[in-house]
C-alpha cells in the first residue's frame, strides 16, 4: 500500500502539465518529447507560463538549414536559464518526417516536451504573429508578464537570443 | 608602442570579422502591397535557356505571375507537381509566367544556373526559370521564402501575393486553390477573392551583405 502511495505521488509530481522538468532521465521517460499542437493549443501552452517563466518559441524543421544551424544555440539558452525560461520548440516537419524530428531532438539532448505542428499553415502562422510571412526559422520571445519582447524570421546567434531573453526574464 | 598598435589592429579586425559573420536577426520585410506597381520590370535576368529576358517581356495581355522558387527547398519539391498545370492555366488565361531563383548566397550549393537548368529539364518546366542575381528582384518585391507568389494584372499592379494553395503536401488535399482562383478571377476582370495568403517555406538565402 505504501509503495502504491509513493509511486502515485511521484507520478503526480512529474506530470505537472505546466512545469515539465528538464534534465532527469526519470522524467524523460514520462514526458513526451514531441506532442501535436495547433495554433490555439500552442497559445494556451504559452499562456500557461504567464507569471512564471519567460518563453522562447522557435519554429523549426529538420530540412531547414538555418533552423538546424541555430538549434544548438537555443538549447544552450535553455540550459543557461533553466528556472527563468521555457524554450518551446515547434517542428514544422512533414508528418512522415516525425521520427526524423524526434531523432534530431534526441541527438541534441532535448529532454523536455516539444511540439509538432498539425494545423494548416496560415492559421498557425497568424496565431504566432501577423508579421510572420511563413519563412523558417521563426522565433518569438515573451516576457514573464506575457508581453512580447521580440520576434523575427531567419536564424540568429546565441548573443541575439541571449540579449532578448535577458530582457524577457527581468523580474 | 608597436605592440599596442598591432594589438589594436587585431582587435579591430576581430570585431569587424565578428560583425560580418554573425547572423543578424531580421524583422519581417516589407512585402509589396496589393495595388503596387511591379518593380524592376526592365531588369534583365538570365533564363535557363541562356536567353536574357525581363519581367516586362514575360508579361502577357492579362498579366504576369512571378514565383520565387529554387532547387533546394523541400516545400518547393512538395508544390512542384502543381507548377506546370498552373503555368498552363495562366497561359490559357493570358498571363505570362516566370520562376525566379533568388538564393544568391548558395549558388555553389545547388542554386547555380546550371543546377537550375537541370531542375527545369528534369521537371519539364513549361515556363521561364531565371536567376535573380544578388536577390535584387526578391528584395524589391519583399519576398522572404520559396515558393513565394506574386500576380500582377495587365497594368502590372499587384493583385495577389502569397501561397500557391493551402496544401503543400498534396494537390488532392487542396481546399483553397488561391493562385488558380486569382488567375481565373483576374482574367475575368473580377475582384480577387483572397488577395493574400501565407504558407511556410524556406527562407530566401540573400547575399552575405544582407
Tab-separated table of C-alpha atoms in Angstrom:
chain	number	residue	atom	x	y	z
A	1	UNK	CA	0.000	0.000	0.000
A	2	UNK	CA	2.804	2.368	0.953
A	3	UNK	CA	4.523	1.541	-2.317
A	4	UNK	CA	1.375	2.423	-4.288
A	5	UNK	CA	1.090	5.784	-2.495
A	6	UNK	CA	4.759	6.588	-3.169
A	7	UNK	CA	4.526	5.655	-6.853
A	8	UNK	CA	1.314	7.664	-7.229
A	9	UNK	CA	2.902	10.682	-5.574
A	10	UNK	CA	5.969	10.526	-7.806
A	11	UNK	CA	3.794	10.274	-10.921
A	12	UNK	CA	1.731	13.262	-9.840
A	13	UNK	CA	4.812	15.390	-9.260
A	14	UNK	CA	6.490	14.520	-12.531
A	15	UNK	CA	3.390	15.008	-14.658
A	16	UNK	CA	2.787	18.651	-13.778
A	17	UNK	CA	1.432	19.992	-17.090
A	18	UNK	CA	2.797	23.486	-16.953
A	19	UNK	CA	6.210	22.847	-15.474
A	20	UNK	CA	7.831	19.865	-17.177
A	21	UNK	CA	11.184	19.423	-15.532
A	22	UNK	CA	14.349	19.463	-17.560
A	23	UNK	CA	17.276	17.103	-17.335
A	24	UNK	CA	16.254	13.999	-15.419
A	25	UNK	CA	16.295	10.616	-17.005
A	26	UNK	CA	13.315	9.653	-14.833
A	27	UNK	CA	11.149	12.452	-16.257
A	28	UNK	CA	12.383	11.875	-19.806
A	29	UNK	CA	10.634	8.521	-19.792
A	30	UNK	CA	7.355	10.057	-18.724
A	31	UNK	CA	7.448	13.374	-20.594
A	32	UNK	CA	6.658	13.042	-24.297
A	33	UNK	CA	9.360	14.569	-26.465
A	34	UNK	CA	7.034	15.546	-29.289
A	35	UNK	CA	3.346	16.356	-28.999
A	36	UNK	CA	0.923	17.508	-31.692
A	37	UNK	CA	-0.109	21.127	-31.499
A	38	UNK	CA	-2.233	23.603	-33.447
A	39	UNK	CA	-2.169	27.374	-33.125
A	40	UNK	CA	-4.817	27.556	-30.411
A	41	UNK	CA	-3.256	24.857	-28.246
A	42	UNK	CA	0.158	26.448	-28.651
A	43	UNK	CA	-1.212	29.743	-27.430
A	44	UNK	CA	-2.623	28.005	-24.353
A	45	UNK	CA	0.743	26.419	-23.652
A	46	UNK	CA	2.465	29.802	-23.988
A	47	UNK	CA	-0.121	31.427	-21.717
A	48	UNK	CA	0.393	28.723	-19.068
A	49	UNK	CA	3.827	30.212	-18.352
A	50	UNK	CA	2.495	33.712	-17.717
A	51	UNK	CA	3.697	34.955	-14.350
A	52	UNK	CA	6.108	32.021	-14.058
A	53	UNK	CA	8.668	31.989	-16.837
A	54	UNK	CA	9.667	33.831	-19.969
A	55	UNK	CA	9.044	31.875	-23.171
A	56	UNK	CA	11.061	31.466	-26.352
A	57	UNK	CA	9.034	29.916	-29.179
A	58	UNK	CA	11.099	28.577	-32.069
A	59	UNK	CA	9.511	27.068	-35.181
A	60	UNK	CA	11.968	24.826	-36.990
A	61	UNK	CA	12.238	21.812	-39.288
A	62	UNK	CA	14.859	19.173	-39.917
A	63	UNK	CA	15.002	20.114	-43.616
A	64	UNK	CA	15.585	23.798	-42.829
A	65	UNK	CA	19.324	24.532	-42.887
A	66	UNK	CA	19.269	27.810	-40.905
A	67	UNK	CA	16.961	26.149	-38.337
A	68	UNK	CA	19.401	23.296	-37.850
A	69	UNK	CA	22.302	25.738	-37.586
A	70	UNK	CA	20.756	27.842	-34.813
A	71	UNK	CA	19.152	24.939	-32.927
A	72	UNK	CA	22.144	24.139	-30.627
A	73	UNK	CA	22.359	27.806	-29.630
A	74	UNK	CA	18.751	27.758	-28.462
A	75	UNK	CA	19.354	24.570	-26.482
A	76	UNK	CA	22.270	26.382	-24.806
A	77	UNK	CA	19.959	29.264	-23.941
A	78	UNK	CA	17.539	26.839	-22.240
A	79	UNK	CA	20.408	25.316	-20.266
A	80	UNK	CA	21.606	28.784	-19.260
A	81	UNK	CA	18.225	29.826	-17.857
A	82	UNK	CA	16.547	26.599	-16.627
A	83	UNK	CA	14.419	28.305	-13.975
A	84	UNK	CA	13.622	31.562	-15.748
A	85	UNK	CA	12.902	30.425	-19.318
A	86	UNK	CA	10.978	27.757	-21.187
A	87	UNK	CA	12.010	27.121	-24.792
A	88	UNK	CA	9.064	25.856	-26.825
A	89	UNK	CA	10.293	24.182	-29.980
A	90	UNK	CA	7.664	23.564	-32.662
A	91	UNK	CA	8.650	21.282	-35.517
A	92	UNK	CA	7.111	22.151	-38.877
A	93	UNK	CA	8.341	18.952	-40.470
A	94	UNK	CA	6.117	16.958	-42.793
A	95	UNK	CA	4.116	14.284	-40.925
A	96	UNK	CA	6.163	11.469	-42.451
A	97	UNK	CA	9.315	13.058	-41.011
A	98	UNK	CA	8.091	12.981	-37.427
A	99	UNK	CA	10.525	10.265	-36.376
A	100	UNK	CA	13.341	12.205	-38.022
A	101	UNK	CA	12.406	15.248	-35.948
A	102	UNK	CA	12.326	13.117	-32.813
A	103	UNK	CA	15.761	11.691	-33.551
A	104	UNK	CA	17.101	15.211	-34.136
A	105	UNK	CA	15.749	16.306	-30.742
A	106	UNK	CA	17.377	13.332	-29.031
A	107	UNK	CA	20.659	13.933	-30.854
A	108	UNK	CA	20.623	17.466	-29.442
A	109	UNK	CA	19.822	16.225	-25.934
A	110	UNK	CA	16.479	17.946	-25.759
A	111	UNK	CA	14.784	16.392	-22.746
A	112	UNK	CA	11.662	18.478	-22.335
A	113	UNK	CA	8.375	18.377	-24.226
A	114	UNK	CA	8.428	19.977	-27.672
A	115	UNK	CA	5.693	20.198	-30.281
A	116	UNK	CA	4.783	19.125	-33.793
A	117	UNK	CA	2.670	21.443	-35.935
A	118	UNK	CA	-0.543	19.865	-37.155
A	119	UNK	CA	-2.563	22.936	-38.133
A	120	UNK	CA	-2.903	24.468	-41.584
A	121	UNK	CA	-0.065	26.860	-42.326
A	122	UNK	CA	-1.868	30.184	-42.474
A	123	UNK	CA	-3.861	29.785	-39.260
A	124	UNK	CA	-0.753	28.575	-37.457
A	125	UNK	CA	1.438	31.413	-38.778
A	126	UNK	CA	-1.076	34.107	-37.851
A	127	UNK	CA	-1.601	32.613	-34.394
A	128	UNK	CA	2.047	33.343	-33.632
A	129	UNK	CA	2.434	36.668	-35.417
A	130	UNK	CA	0.637	38.671	-38.086
A	131	UNK	CA	4.069	39.885	-39.223
A	132	UNK	CA	5.468	36.436	-39.833
A	133	UNK	CA	5.450	35.744	-43.578
A	134	UNK	CA	5.974	31.987	-43.119
A	135	UNK	CA	9.726	31.752	-43.723
A	136	UNK	CA	11.591	29.413	-41.365
A	137	UNK	CA	13.042	29.561	-38.790
A	138	UNK	CA	10.801	31.858	-36.764
A	139	UNK	CA	11.438	32.916	-33.170
A	140	UNK	CA	9.347	34.831	-30.675
A	141	UNK	CA	10.289	35.807	-27.130
A	142	UNK	CA	7.718	36.605	-24.466
A	143	UNK	CA	8.473	38.003	-21.012
A	144	UNK	CA	7.214	36.688	-17.676
A	145	UNK	CA	4.212	39.013	-17.818
A	146	UNK	CA	3.149	37.610	-21.179
A	147	UNK	CA	4.326	40.594	-23.233
A	148	UNK	CA	6.164	40.039	-26.480
A	149	UNK	CA	9.779	41.174	-26.354
A	150	UNK	CA	10.832	40.327	-29.921
A	151	UNK	CA	10.063	38.186	-32.928
A	152	UNK	CA	11.900	37.553	-36.176
A	153	UNK	CA	12.295	35.320	-39.195
A	154	UNK	CA	15.601	33.718	-40.123
A	155	UNK	CA	18.353	32.404	-37.892
A	156	UNK	CA	20.025	34.268	-35.056
A	157	UNK	CA	23.137	33.911	-32.923
A	158	UNK	CA	23.407	32.891	-29.270
A	159	UNK	CA	24.100	36.540	-28.396
A	160	UNK	CA	20.933	37.706	-30.107
A	161	UNK	CA	18.786	35.141	-28.306
A	162	UNK	CA	20.565	35.906	-25.052
A	163	UNK	CA	20.036	39.660	-25.396
A	164	UNK	CA	16.276	39.300	-25.776
A	165	UNK	CA	15.942	36.528	-23.201
A	166	UNK	CA	17.795	38.619	-20.620
A	167	UNK	CA	15.248	41.348	-21.160
A	168	UNK	CA	12.357	38.859	-21.006
A	169	UNK	CA	13.387	37.278	-17.690
A	170	UNK	CA	13.724	40.554	-15.813
A	171	UNK	CA	11.543	40.352	-12.710
B	1	UNK	CA	54.073	51.126	-28.947
B	2	UNK	CA	54.312	48.896	-31.999
B	3	UNK	CA	52.818	46.072	-29.945
B	4	UNK	CA	49.886	48.239	-28.861
B	5	UNK	CA	49.190	49.264	-32.462
B	6	UNK	CA	49.347	45.625	-33.620
B	7	UNK	CA	47.050	44.543	-30.788
B	8	UNK	CA	44.576	47.324	-31.586
B	9	UNK	CA	44.586	46.421	-35.267
B	10	UNK	CA	43.977	42.742	-34.453
B	11	UNK	CA	41.136	43.646	-32.086
B	12	UNK	CA	39.566	45.891	-34.716
B	13	UNK	CA	39.865	43.139	-37.314
B	14	UNK	CA	38.324	40.615	-34.937
B	15	UNK	CA	35.397	42.956	-34.240
B	16	UNK	CA	34.857	43.525	-37.966
B	17	UNK	CA	35.048	39.783	-38.620
B	18	UNK	CA	32.551	39.035	-35.867
B	19	UNK	CA	30.235	41.734	-37.148
B	20	UNK	CA	30.498	40.414	-40.687
B	21	UNK	CA	29.817	36.765	-39.883
B	22	UNK	CA	27.369	36.935	-37.002
B	23	UNK	CA	23.837	36.156	-38.090
B	24	UNK	CA	21.629	39.157	-37.607
B	25	UNK	CA	18.029	38.918	-36.506
B	26	UNK	CA	15.664	40.264	-39.096
B	27	UNK	CA	12.240	41.742	-38.783
B	28	UNK	CA	9.652	40.787	-41.345
B	29	UNK	CA	10.394	42.576	-44.569
B	30	UNK	CA	8.038	44.989	-46.211
B	31	UNK	CA	6.287	42.959	-48.836
B	32	UNK	CA	4.954	44.626	-51.951
B	33	UNK	CA	1.468	45.916	-51.181
B	34	UNK	CA	-1.622	44.899	-53.118
B	35	UNK	CA	-2.118	47.516	-55.841
B	36	UNK	CA	1.603	48.366	-56.003
B	37	UNK	CA	3.285	48.518	-59.391
B	38	UNK	CA	5.694	45.700	-60.243
B	39	UNK	CA	9.255	46.895	-59.639
B	40	UNK	CA	12.298	46.080	-61.785
B	41	UNK	CA	10.215	45.250	-64.845
B	42	UNK	CA	13.035	46.068	-67.187
B	43	UNK	CA	15.870	44.359	-65.317
B	44	UNK	CA	17.342	41.592	-67.491
B	45	UNK	CA	17.522	38.151	-65.910
B	46	UNK	CA	19.220	35.058	-67.309
B	47	UNK	CA	16.824	32.232	-68.136
B	48	UNK	CA	17.918	28.578	-68.086
B	49	UNK	CA	17.647	28.653	-71.906
B	50	UNK	CA	20.604	31.038	-71.932
B	51	UNK	CA	18.391	33.899	-73.064
B	52	UNK	CA	18.182	37.200	-71.185
B	53	UNK	CA	14.641	38.342	-70.537
B	54	UNK	CA	12.796	40.951	-68.473
B	55	UNK	CA	9.609	40.662	-66.440
B	56	UNK	CA	8.040	43.136	-68.860
B	57	UNK	CA	8.735	40.784	-71.755
B	58	UNK	CA	7.324	37.793	-69.854
B	59	UNK	CA	4.031	39.562	-69.034
B	60	UNK	CA	1.091	38.877	-71.375
B	61	UNK	CA	-2.144	40.695	-72.167
B	62	UNK	CA	-3.792	39.852	-68.826
B	63	UNK	CA	-0.788	39.997	-66.534
B	64	UNK	CA	2.247	38.341	-65.031
B	65	UNK	CA	2.865	35.564	-62.499
B	66	UNK	CA	6.195	35.641	-60.640
B	67	UNK	CA	7.167	32.661	-58.486
B	68	UNK	CA	10.263	32.937	-56.293
B	69	UNK	CA	11.433	29.343	-56.358
B	70	UNK	CA	14.631	27.351	-56.007
B	71	UNK	CA	16.236	23.917	-56.282
B	72	UNK	CA	16.966	23.033	-52.669
B	73	UNK	CA	13.771	23.707	-50.706
B	74	UNK	CA	11.591	20.720	-49.724
B	75	UNK	CA	8.499	22.927	-49.829
B	76	UNK	CA	9.205	23.724	-53.486
B	77	UNK	CA	9.508	19.983	-54.158
B	78	UNK	CA	6.147	19.377	-52.496
B	79	UNK	CA	4.383	22.019	-54.558
B	80	UNK	CA	6.261	21.352	-57.763
B	81	UNK	CA	3.650	18.940	-59.167
B	82	UNK	CA	1.413	21.997	-59.486
B	83	UNK	CA	3.943	24.224	-61.254
B	84	UNK	CA	3.302	23.081	-64.834
B	85	UNK	CA	-0.508	22.782	-64.588
B	86	UNK	CA	-0.715	26.274	-63.083
B	87	UNK	CA	1.635	27.724	-65.716
B	88	UNK	CA	-0.569	26.127	-68.384
B	89	UNK	CA	-3.685	27.593	-66.791
B	90	UNK	CA	-2.033	31.027	-66.565
B	91	UNK	CA	-1.008	30.989	-70.221
B	92	UNK	CA	-4.521	29.926	-71.247
B	93	UNK	CA	-5.776	32.983	-69.363
B	94	UNK	CA	-3.288	35.377	-70.963
B	95	UNK	CA	-0.913	35.559	-68.009
B	96	UNK	CA	2.861	35.211	-68.501
B	97	UNK	CA	4.794	33.029	-66.063
B	98	UNK	CA	8.322	33.156	-64.688
B	99	UNK	CA	10.038	31.496	-61.745
B	100	UNK	CA	12.978	33.427	-60.298
B	101	UNK	CA	15.708	31.809	-58.227
B	102	UNK	CA	16.787	34.338	-55.551
B	103	UNK	CA	19.144	32.140	-53.489
B	104	UNK	CA	22.244	34.197	-54.233
B	105	UNK	CA	24.111	33.164	-51.082
B	106	UNK	CA	24.182	29.492	-52.032
B	107	UNK	CA	24.795	29.498	-55.776
B	108	UNK	CA	27.571	26.969	-55.120
B	109	UNK	CA	25.232	24.864	-53.003
B	110	UNK	CA	22.806	23.691	-55.664
B	111	UNK	CA	21.391	27.006	-56.828
B	112	UNK	CA	23.619	27.801	-59.824
B	113	UNK	CA	22.230	28.464	-63.291
B	114	UNK	CA	23.481	25.021	-64.297
B	115	UNK	CA	21.601	23.432	-61.368
B	116	UNK	CA	18.522	25.412	-62.362
B	117	UNK	CA	18.764	24.139	-65.926
B	118	UNK	CA	18.920	20.544	-64.644
B	119	UNK	CA	15.898	21.162	-62.441
B	120	UNK	CA	13.963	22.708	-65.282
B	121	UNK	CA	14.844	19.865	-67.666
B	122	UNK	CA	14.094	17.149	-65.108
B	123	UNK	CA	10.646	18.534	-64.399
B	124	UNK	CA	9.947	19.735	-67.951
B	125	UNK	CA	9.186	23.260	-66.769
B	126	UNK	CA	6.846	24.924	-69.242
B	127	UNK	CA	7.746	28.440	-68.025
B	128	UNK	CA	10.812	30.648	-67.706
B	129	UNK	CA	13.174	29.839	-64.842
B	130	UNK	CA	15.667	32.656	-64.398
B	131	UNK	CA	18.401	33.626	-61.979
B	132	UNK	CA	17.720	36.624	-59.748
B	133	UNK	CA	21.258	37.995	-59.487
B	134	UNK	CA	22.157	39.102	-55.951
B	135	UNK	CA	18.481	38.509	-54.997
B	136	UNK	CA	17.779	42.017	-56.291
B	137	UNK	CA	14.261	41.379	-57.534
B	138	UNK	CA	13.346	39.361	-54.425
B	139	UNK	CA	14.492	42.295	-52.300
B	140	UNK	CA	12.485	44.758	-54.375
B	141	UNK	CA	9.380	42.566	-54.001
B	142	UNK	CA	9.945	41.961	-50.286
B	143	UNK	CA	9.881	38.220	-50.947
B	144	UNK	CA	11.022	36.139	-47.983
B	145	UNK	CA	10.610	32.478	-48.834
B	146	UNK	CA	10.365	29.868	-51.565
B	147	UNK	CA	7.893	29.359	-53.043
B	148	UNK	CA	6.500	32.902	-52.835
B	149	UNK	CA	3.968	34.029	-55.427
B	150	UNK	CA	3.195	37.452	-56.895
B	151	UNK	CA	0.473	38.038	-59.537
B	152	UNK	CA	0.174	41.311	-61.449
B	153	UNK	CA	-2.678	42.467	-63.710
B	154	UNK	CA	-2.374	43.957	-67.191
B	155	UNK	CA	-1.429	47.307	-65.624
B	156	UNK	CA	1.359	45.495	-63.749
B	157	UNK	CA	-0.337	46.179	-60.416
B	158	UNK	CA	-0.121	43.513	-57.719
B	159	UNK	CA	-3.427	41.678	-57.309
B	160	UNK	CA	-2.343	38.544	-55.419
B	161	UNK	CA	0.554	37.673	-53.126
B	162	UNK	CA	1.307	34.567	-51.103
B	163	UNK	CA	0.985	30.795	-51.411
B	164	UNK	CA	0.150	28.512	-54.325
B	165	UNK	CA	-2.627	26.884	-52.319
B	166	UNK	CA	-3.321	25.679	-48.789
B	167	UNK	CA	-1.779	22.218	-49.038
B	168	UNK	CA	1.879	21.732	-49.898
B	169	UNK	CA	1.706	18.052	-49.149
B	170	UNK	CA	-0.978	17.009	-51.572
B	171	UNK	CA	-2.632	18.517	-54.639
B	172	UNK	CA	-5.648	16.295	-53.940
B	173	UNK	CA	-5.972	17.691	-50.433
B	174	UNK	CA	-6.190	21.343	-51.511
B	175	UNK	CA	-9.199	23.180	-50.132
B	176	UNK	CA	-8.207	26.679	-51.199
B	177	UNK	CA	-6.502	26.931	-54.612
B	178	UNK	CA	-5.543	30.584	-54.032
B	179	UNK	CA	-3.354	31.030	-57.084
B	180	UNK	CA	-5.617	29.266	-59.577
B	181	UNK	CA	-8.556	31.324	-58.345
B	182	UNK	CA	-6.562	34.550	-58.587
B	183	UNK	CA	-5.550	33.804	-62.189
B	184	UNK	CA	-9.106	32.976	-63.253
B	185	UNK	CA	-10.668	35.913	-61.423
B	186	UNK	CA	-8.085	38.360	-62.714
B	187	UNK	CA	-8.501	37.210	-66.307
B	188	UNK	CA	-12.276	37.521	-65.946
B	189	UNK	CA	-11.881	41.073	-64.663
B	190	UNK	CA	-13.303	40.109	-61.271
B	191	UNK	CA	-12.179	41.112	-57.779
B	192	UNK	CA	-9.706	38.586	-56.352
B	193	UNK	CA	-11.384	36.667	-53.504
B	194	UNK	CA	-8.222	36.043	-51.479
B	195	UNK	CA	-5.696	38.755	-52.258
B	196	UNK	CA	-3.055	37.468	-49.852
B	197	UNK	CA	-2.272	34.174	-48.182
B	198	UNK	CA	0.566	32.670	-46.178
B	199	UNK	CA	2.368	29.367	-46.078
B	200	UNK	CA	5.517	28.007	-44.542
B	201	UNK	CA	8.556	27.937	-46.771
B	202	UNK	CA	12.337	28.092	-46.924
B	203	UNK	CA	13.965	31.437	-46.234
B	204	UNK	CA	15.460	33.103	-49.274
B	205	UNK	CA	19.239	32.936	-48.997
B	206	UNK	CA	20.131	36.558	-49.571
B	207	UNK	CA	23.750	37.573	-50.232
B	208	UNK	CA	26.027	37.793	-47.186
B	209	UNK	CA	25.866	41.592	-47.091
B	210	UNK	CA	22.147	41.346	-46.260
